[in-house]
XYZ file of C-alpha atoms in Angstrom:
96
model
C 1.713 -17.445 -3.363
C -0.437 -14.273 -3.792
C -0.511 -13.034 -7.264
C -1.317 -9.499 -8.725
C -1.345 -7.627 -12.200
C 0.265 -4.554 -9.867
C 2.415 -4.978 -6.680
C 3.109 -1.940 -4.826
C 5.697 -2.008 -1.759
C 5.648 0.783 0.529
C 2.730 2.479 2.329
C 3.852 6.116 2.140
C 2.115 9.111 1.259
C 2.240 8.512 -2.695
C 0.821 4.926 -2.177
C -2.536 6.138 -2.754
C -1.948 8.198 -5.700
C -0.640 5.132 -7.453
C -3.368 3.204 -6.817
C -5.629 5.930 -8.195
C -3.363 5.927 -11.198
C -3.629 2.500 -11.742
C -7.517 2.325 -11.490
C -7.686 5.177 -14.145
C -6.156 3.071 -16.575
C -7.394 -0.323 -15.209
C -10.201 -0.710 -13.543
C -10.173 -4.424 -12.635
C -6.608 -5.455 -12.524
C -5.600 -6.897 -8.935
C -3.421 -4.730 -6.888
C -1.285 -6.366 -3.906
C 0.029 -3.626 -1.457
C 2.998 -4.566 1.183
C 3.978 -2.000 3.848
C 5.703 -2.327 7.102
C 3.465 -0.073 8.574
C 1.143 -1.332 10.960
C -1.577 0.690 9.169
C -2.515 1.238 5.370
C -1.615 4.362 3.567
C -2.673 7.759 4.816
C -1.839 11.525 4.107
C 1.124 12.419 6.332
C 1.653 15.951 6.401
C -2.049 16.733 8.201
C -0.481 13.980 10.587
C 1.655 16.298 11.636
C -0.187 19.497 11.622
C -3.957 18.921 11.557
C -4.264 15.704 13.285
C -2.502 17.342 16.297
C -4.111 20.668 16.367
C -7.182 18.596 16.835
C -8.716 19.986 13.146
C -8.595 16.217 12.098
C -9.303 12.694 13.462
C -7.038 9.577 12.375
C -10.060 8.248 10.157
C -9.875 11.595 8.177
C -6.481 11.203 7.319
C -6.683 7.300 5.840
C -6.646 6.598 2.622
C -9.926 4.555 1.805
C -8.350 0.992 -0.213
C -10.777 0.510 -2.945
C -12.151 -3.127 -4.235
C -9.541 -5.067 -5.717
C -6.679 -3.765 -3.535
C -5.401 -6.494 -0.884
C -3.326 -4.434 1.809
C -0.545 -6.534 4.057
C 0.555 -4.378 6.778
C 3.460 -5.046 8.874
C 5.130 -6.920 6.033
C 9.075 -5.929 5.629
C 9.765 -6.948 2.343
C 13.544 -8.379 2.216
C 13.994 -9.162 -1.274
C 13.107 -8.472 -5.024
C 13.605 -11.210 -7.767
C 13.256 -9.391 -11.037
C 13.807 -12.527 -13.265
C 10.972 -13.996 -11.507
C 8.987 -10.948 -11.091
C 8.278 -11.367 -7.467
C 8.921 -10.144 -3.905
C 9.878 -11.916 -0.745
C 9.020 -10.772 2.711
C 10.662 -11.248 6.068
C 9.031 -14.273 6.496
C 9.780 -15.717 3.227
C 6.176 -15.400 1.736
C 6.052 -14.887 -1.856
C 4.123 -12.018 -3.836
C 4.141 -12.022 -7.646
């Protein structure tokens, strides 16, 4: 089982802000990030604008995952067990 002080489900464009917010009050707490996408968080608005116009490269829009954050990609969450404070993915992997 993967255990974290903080567990973020989803890799949307607010994920980086969530991680930065956690880090602003807790520099050491382990963070787990689970996303169904193949890549980690990135800034989507430039993806549809600057990337296609050639003003930015893919590397320019990716959020750099800081130390202490473990990223799990291509993992679809299928259950939240609030009583046990755990998340279960499609392959029955458990995260707490």
